[in-house]
Tab-separated table of C-alpha atoms in Angstrom:
chain	number	residue	atom	x	y	z
C	1	UNK	CA	506.852	162.472	-70.673
C	2	UNK	CA	504.109	164.980	-71.406
C	3	UNK	CA	502.528	162.583	-73.893
C	4	UNK	CA	502.570	159.778	-71.259
C	5	UNK	CA	500.884	162.004	-68.675
C	6	UNK	CA	498.269	163.091	-71.194
C	7	UNK	CA	497.496	159.474	-72.186
C	8	UNK	CA	497.153	158.417	-68.547
C	9	UNK	CA	494.753	161.292	-67.809
C	10	UNK	CA	492.648	160.419	-70.860
C	11	UNK	CA	492.424	156.763	-69.772
C	12	UNK	CA	491.183	157.743	-66.286
C	13	UNK	CA	488.537	160.036	-67.807
C	14	UNK	CA	487.266	157.318	-70.128
C	15	UNK	CA	486.924	154.851	-67.235
C	16	UNK	CA	485.088	157.368	-65.041
C	17	UNK	CA	482.470	158.433	-67.627
C	18	UNK	CA	480.409	155.170	-67.702
C	19	UNK	CA	480.340	154.937	-63.918
C	20	UNK	CA	479.189	158.545	-63.516
C	21	UNK	CA	476.565	158.222	-66.240
C	22	UNK	CA	475.073	155.179	-64.469
C	23	UNK	CA	474.495	157.067	-61.211
C	24	UNK	CA	471.619	159.291	-62.394
C	25	UNK	CA	469.811	156.272	-63.889
C	26	UNK	CA	469.979	154.408	-60.554
C	27	UNK	CA	468.792	157.413	-58.605
C	28	UNK	CA	465.943	157.940	-61.086
C	29	UNK	CA	464.872	154.304	-60.726
C	30	UNK	CA	464.725	154.612	-56.932
C	31	UNK	CA	462.805	157.884	-57.116
C	32	UNK	CA	460.105	156.451	-59.402
C	33	UNK	CA	459.656	153.194	-57.468
C	34	UNK	CA	456.051	152.868	-56.306
C	35	UNK	CA	455.449	152.631	-52.549
C	36	UNK	CA	454.274	149.275	-51.259
C	37	UNK	CA	450.488	149.088	-50.983
C	38	UNK	CA	448.928	148.534	-47.582
C	39	UNK	CA	446.225	145.868	-47.550
C	40	UNK	CA	442.890	147.014	-46.118
C	41	UNK	CA	439.795	144.838	-45.877
C	42	UNK	CA	436.375	146.466	-45.611
C	43	UNK	CA	433.505	144.310	-44.337
C	44	UNK	CA	430.034	145.627	-45.087
C	45	UNK	CA	427.663	144.374	-42.387
C	46	UNK	CA	423.896	144.847	-42.255
C	47	UNK	CA	422.044	144.201	-39.004
C	48	UNK	CA	418.526	143.123	-38.017
C	49	UNK	CA	417.216	141.396	-41.167
C	50	UNK	CA	415.502	144.530	-42.450
C	51	UNK	CA	413.330	144.102	-45.544
C	52	UNK	CA	415.431	146.710	-47.372
C	53	UNK	CA	418.420	144.374	-47.277
C	54	UNK	CA	417.199	142.346	-50.238
C	55	UNK	CA	417.773	145.360	-52.488
C	56	UNK	CA	421.086	145.999	-50.723
C	57	UNK	CA	422.303	142.512	-51.626
C	58	UNK	CA	421.584	143.191	-55.289
C	59	UNK	CA	423.313	146.568	-55.032
C	60	UNK	CA	426.433	144.803	-53.749
C	61	UNK	CA	426.296	142.062	-56.368
C	62	UNK	CA	426.166	144.690	-59.118
C	63	UNK	CA	429.678	145.675	-58.045
C	64	UNK	CA	430.807	142.105	-57.388
C	65	UNK	CA	430.868	142.732	-53.638
C	66	UNK	CA	429.523	140.475	-50.912
C	67	UNK	CA	428.242	141.529	-47.502
C	68	UNK	CA	427.409	139.999	-44.139
C	69	UNK	CA	423.754	140.048	-43.082
C	70	UNK	CA	423.042	139.522	-39.371
C	71	UNK	CA	419.486	138.343	-38.727
C	72	UNK	CA	417.313	137.641	-35.686
C	73	UNK	CA	415.637	134.340	-36.487
C	74	UNK	CA	412.491	134.904	-34.391
C	75	UNK	CA	411.690	138.195	-36.129
C	76	UNK	CA	412.155	136.928	-39.684
C	77	UNK	CA	408.797	137.232	-41.444
C	78	UNK	CA	407.579	140.064	-39.211
C	79	UNK	CA	406.458	143.399	-40.619
C	80	UNK	CA	409.364	145.303	-42.252
C	81	UNK	CA	411.589	142.239	-41.864
C	82	UNK	CA	412.925	139.810	-44.431
C	83	UNK	CA	411.065	136.572	-45.054
C	84	UNK	CA	412.836	133.231	-44.965
C	85	UNK	CA	412.625	133.089	-48.766
C	86	UNK	CA	414.305	136.500	-49.019
C	87	UNK	CA	417.070	135.459	-46.616
C	88	UNK	CA	417.617	132.381	-48.768
C	89	UNK	CA	417.805	134.584	-51.861
C	90	UNK	CA	420.460	136.761	-50.216
C	91	UNK	CA	422.487	133.699	-49.208
C	92	UNK	CA	422.188	132.292	-52.728
C	93	UNK	CA	423.841	135.479	-53.974
C	94	UNK	CA	427.002	134.549	-52.077
C	95	UNK	CA	426.478	136.734	-49.025
C	96	UNK	CA	427.163	135.640	-45.457
C	97	UNK	CA	424.275	135.039	-43.059
C	98	UNK	CA	425.310	135.530	-39.441
C	99	UNK	CA	423.714	135.318	-36.005
C	100	UNK	CA	422.208	138.280	-34.155
C	101	UNK	CA	420.307	136.508	-31.305
C	102	UNK	CA	416.713	135.335	-31.378
C	103	UNK	CA	414.941	138.608	-30.620
C	104	UNK	CA	417.528	141.433	-30.677
C	105	UNK	CA	418.078	141.853	-26.944
C	106	UNK	CA	420.810	143.586	-24.951
C	107	UNK	CA	422.895	140.605	-23.926
C	108	UNK	CA	424.729	142.604	-21.263
C	109	UNK	CA	421.427	142.888	-19.361
C	110	UNK	CA	420.804	139.119	-19.285
C	111	UNK	CA	422.008	136.274	-17.110
C	112	UNK	CA	424.436	133.837	-18.774
C	113	UNK	CA	421.674	131.230	-18.990
C	114	UNK	CA	419.447	133.713	-20.829
C	115	UNK	CA	422.315	134.727	-23.086
C	116	UNK	CA	422.800	131.097	-23.982
C	117	UNK	CA	419.182	130.738	-25.105
C	118	UNK	CA	419.389	133.876	-27.230
C	119	UNK	CA	422.697	133.003	-28.888
C	120	UNK	CA	422.675	129.202	-29.079
C	121	UNK	CA	419.032	128.743	-30.051
C	122	UNK	CA	419.373	131.419	-32.718
C	123	UNK	CA	422.362	129.566	-34.190
C	124	UNK	CA	420.480	126.252	-34.047
C	125	UNK	CA	417.647	127.815	-36.029
C	126	UNK	CA	420.111	129.128	-38.595
C	127	UNK	CA	421.545	125.622	-38.897
C	128	UNK	CA	418.058	124.170	-39.342
C	129	UNK	CA	417.517	126.653	-42.160
C	130	UNK	CA	420.721	125.466	-43.821
C	131	UNK	CA	423.193	128.204	-42.781
C	132	UNK	CA	426.595	127.416	-41.291
C	133	UNK	CA	426.885	130.586	-39.216
C	134	UNK	CA	430.415	131.341	-38.034
C	135	UNK	CA	430.117	134.994	-36.970
C	136	UNK	CA	427.816	136.773	-34.539
C	137	UNK	CA	426.894	140.447	-34.086
C	138	UNK	CA	425.874	141.547	-30.599
C	139	UNK	CA	422.616	143.559	-30.791
C	140	UNK	CA	423.281	147.229	-29.948
C	141	UNK	CA	426.939	146.216	-29.643
C	142	UNK	CA	426.064	145.323	-26.052
C	143	UNK	CA	428.378	142.614	-24.733
C	144	UNK	CA	430.242	141.617	-21.604
C	145	UNK	CA	432.623	138.870	-20.545
C	146	UNK	CA	429.738	136.406	-20.120
C	147	UNK	CA	428.319	137.149	-23.578
C	148	UNK	CA	431.729	136.575	-25.169
C	149	UNK	CA	432.110	133.287	-23.326
C	150	UNK	CA	428.644	132.142	-24.382
C	151	UNK	CA	429.291	133.143	-28.011
C	152	UNK	CA	432.342	130.879	-27.992
C	153	UNK	CA	430.463	128.055	-26.255
C	154	UNK	CA	427.673	128.294	-28.842
C	155	UNK	CA	430.216	127.590	-31.567
C	156	UNK	CA	430.834	131.006	-33.047
C	157	UNK	CA	434.399	131.699	-34.125
C	158	UNK	CA	434.028	135.491	-34.344
C	159	UNK	CA	431.730	138.057	-32.708
C	160	UNK	CA	431.363	141.712	-33.676
C	161	UNK	CA	430.496	144.592	-31.370
C	162	UNK	CA	429.818	148.252	-32.295
C	163	UNK	CA	432.354	150.990	-31.610
C	164	UNK	CA	436.006	151.124	-30.635
C	165	UNK	CA	437.388	152.287	-33.995
C	166	UNK	CA	438.036	155.825	-35.172
C	167	UNK	CA	435.065	158.110	-35.885
C	168	UNK	CA	433.949	161.627	-35.038
C	169	UNK	CA	433.111	160.535	-31.478
C	170	UNK	CA	436.416	158.740	-30.943
C	171	UNK	CA	439.108	160.566	-32.954
C	172	UNK	CA	441.994	158.871	-31.137
C	173	UNK	CA	440.723	155.326	-31.554
C	174	UNK	CA	442.574	153.044	-34.013
C	175	UNK	CA	441.375	153.363	-37.597
C	176	UNK	CA	441.059	149.610	-38.217
C	177	UNK	CA	440.997	146.276	-36.458
C	178	UNK	CA	444.270	144.384	-36.742
C	179	UNK	CA	444.378	141.514	-39.209
C	180	UNK	CA	444.792	139.006	-36.392
C	181	UNK	CA	442.706	140.378	-33.501
C	182	UNK	CA	443.613	139.250	-30.000
C	183	UNK	CA	439.924	139.307	-29.057
C	184	UNK	CA	437.972	137.474	-31.752
C	185	UNK	CA	434.809	137.898	-29.667
C	186	UNK	CA	435.109	141.675	-29.496
C	187	UNK	CA	435.736	142.760	-33.095
C	188	UNK	CA	435.583	146.558	-33.164
C	189	UNK	CA	433.921	148.902	-35.654
C	190	UNK	CA	433.268	152.609	-36.016
C	191	UNK	CA	429.841	153.540	-34.658
C	192	UNK	CA	426.787	152.525	-36.684
C	193	UNK	CA	426.050	154.529	-39.814
C	194	UNK	CA	423.144	156.846	-38.953
C	195	UNK	CA	420.774	159.095	-40.844
C	196	UNK	CA	423.040	162.067	-40.121
C	197	UNK	CA	426.260	160.301	-41.223
C	198	UNK	CA	427.517	161.971	-44.389
C	199	UNK	CA	428.990	160.223	-47.409
C	200	UNK	CA	432.219	162.075	-46.707
C	201	UNK	CA	432.386	160.653	-43.178
C	202	UNK	CA	431.951	157.066	-44.389
C	203	UNK	CA	434.638	157.555	-47.029
C	204	UNK	CA	436.981	159.070	-44.433
C	205	UNK	CA	436.725	155.951	-42.278
C	206	UNK	CA	438.068	153.943	-45.227
C	207	UNK	CA	440.787	156.476	-45.993
C	208	UNK	CA	441.914	156.441	-42.349
C	209	UNK	CA	442.020	152.626	-42.369
C	210	UNK	CA	444.132	152.634	-45.520
C	211	UNK	CA	446.887	154.508	-43.681
C	212	UNK	CA	447.518	151.556	-41.371
C	213	UNK	CA	445.882	148.612	-43.107
C	214	UNK	CA	443.764	146.057	-41.292
C	215	UNK	CA	440.070	145.172	-41.141
C	216	UNK	CA	437.342	147.809	-41.167
C	217	UNK	CA	433.854	146.435	-40.444
C	218	UNK	CA	431.153	148.999	-41.219
C	219	UNK	CA	427.746	148.696	-39.544
C	220	UNK	CA	424.539	149.540	-41.422
C	221	UNK	CA	420.920	148.985	-40.416
C	222	UNK	CA	417.943	150.140	-42.500
C	223	UNK	CA	418.667	151.345	-46.029
C	224	UNK	CA	415.929	153.825	-46.843
C	225	UNK	CA	415.428	157.584	-46.869
C	226	UNK	CA	413.995	159.246	-43.773
C	227	UNK	CA	413.086	155.992	-42.034
C	228	UNK	CA	414.759	156.342	-38.655
C	229	UNK	CA	417.919	157.299	-36.852
C	230	UNK	CA	419.724	154.077	-37.759
C	231	UNK	CA	419.244	154.297	-41.485
C	232	UNK	CA	421.100	155.406	-44.600
C	233	UNK	CA	419.515	156.598	-47.867
C	234	UNK	CA	420.022	154.153	-50.766
C	235	UNK	CA	421.571	156.980	-52.820
C	236	UNK	CA	424.345	157.534	-50.270
C	237	UNK	CA	425.042	153.803	-49.928
C	238	UNK	CA	425.125	153.373	-53.710
C	239	UNK	CA	427.526	156.303	-54.136
C	240	UNK	CA	429.722	154.948	-51.359
C	241	UNK	CA	429.882	151.484	-52.933
C	242	UNK	CA	430.800	153.011	-56.286
C	243	UNK	CA	433.626	154.958	-54.658
C	244	UNK	CA	434.714	151.958	-52.583
C	245	UNK	CA	435.099	149.881	-55.751
C	246	UNK	CA	437.756	152.338	-56.962
C	247	UNK	CA	439.860	151.821	-53.826
C	248	UNK	CA	440.975	148.416	-55.047
C	249	UNK	CA	443.887	150.142	-56.768
C	250	UNK	CA	444.935	151.362	-53.315
C	251	UNK	CA	445.018	147.847	-51.860
C	252	UNK	CA	441.508	147.951	-50.394
C	253	UNK	CA	439.202	144.975	-50.901
C	254	UNK	CA	435.718	144.039	-49.706
C	255	UNK	CA	435.157	140.753	-47.895
C	256	UNK	CA	432.521	139.213	-45.659
C	257	UNK	CA	433.301	139.007	-41.955
C	258	UNK	CA	433.755	135.258	-42.352
C	259	UNK	CA	436.383	135.695	-45.053
C	260	UNK	CA	438.044	138.791	-43.579
C	261	UNK	CA	438.740	137.004	-40.288
C	262	UNK	CA	439.229	133.496	-41.621
C	263	UNK	CA	436.368	132.228	-39.483
C	264	UNK	CA	436.061	128.480	-39.011
C	265	UNK	CA	432.848	126.532	-38.645
C	266	UNK	CA	432.438	124.930	-35.232
C	267	UNK	CA	429.811	122.288	-34.440
C	268	UNK	CA	426.733	123.298	-32.506
C	269	UNK	CA	426.846	122.448	-28.800
C	270	UNK	CA	424.647	119.671	-27.481
C	271	UNK	CA	421.382	120.696	-25.881
């Protein structure tokens, strides 16, 4: 009897050992599993067709990035502005050329008929120059319901404003635009990068966006040292781009506004 009890106890122990030894391995596997990466898209946008943007395009290409350059067709060729040949060179590099009105006016201060001239005629000129513009940037970020309606009527599929996303002046704003925005004619951004915006602040906007995922359009103007309020030194932009390239391992990629929002080309309206 004692031998039978001893044999039964030994059998139970032998059966239990493999099961117990498997438990730590399973727990270890779960503990070391990597968290799912959140996808964040950063769009680097450059407004006004500034002459410094030719060097910016090359800076981006060096890191295999592409940006969106919003130009005012009636100011192209003016002093401190890109020439048509330079715009063509930027486009040849794979960058997006978008609309920014004819003369960089505050659309919210114009009548709908005047808005239509600024937006539609600018897009017609872009088409005549060989660019299939699908996205628009409102100058100064100034838009209203009429401007949004006109942007759609002029054939744009997406329009970008300035502001509405998280920054030092709006700490409770969302960190990024959702991947499928409800208002495609009011795409939000942090405020424009200025001469007093630090490298740390620009990086933080990306880090904040990575917490939720989504689209983060960044707005730059002149890229030069000490050349105005709405400017950024080339050194800071270059350091930022170098850092941004490393965020790919965190699920962050750089795309043009056209690609980030899946913009579609729409025919120009009749005169």
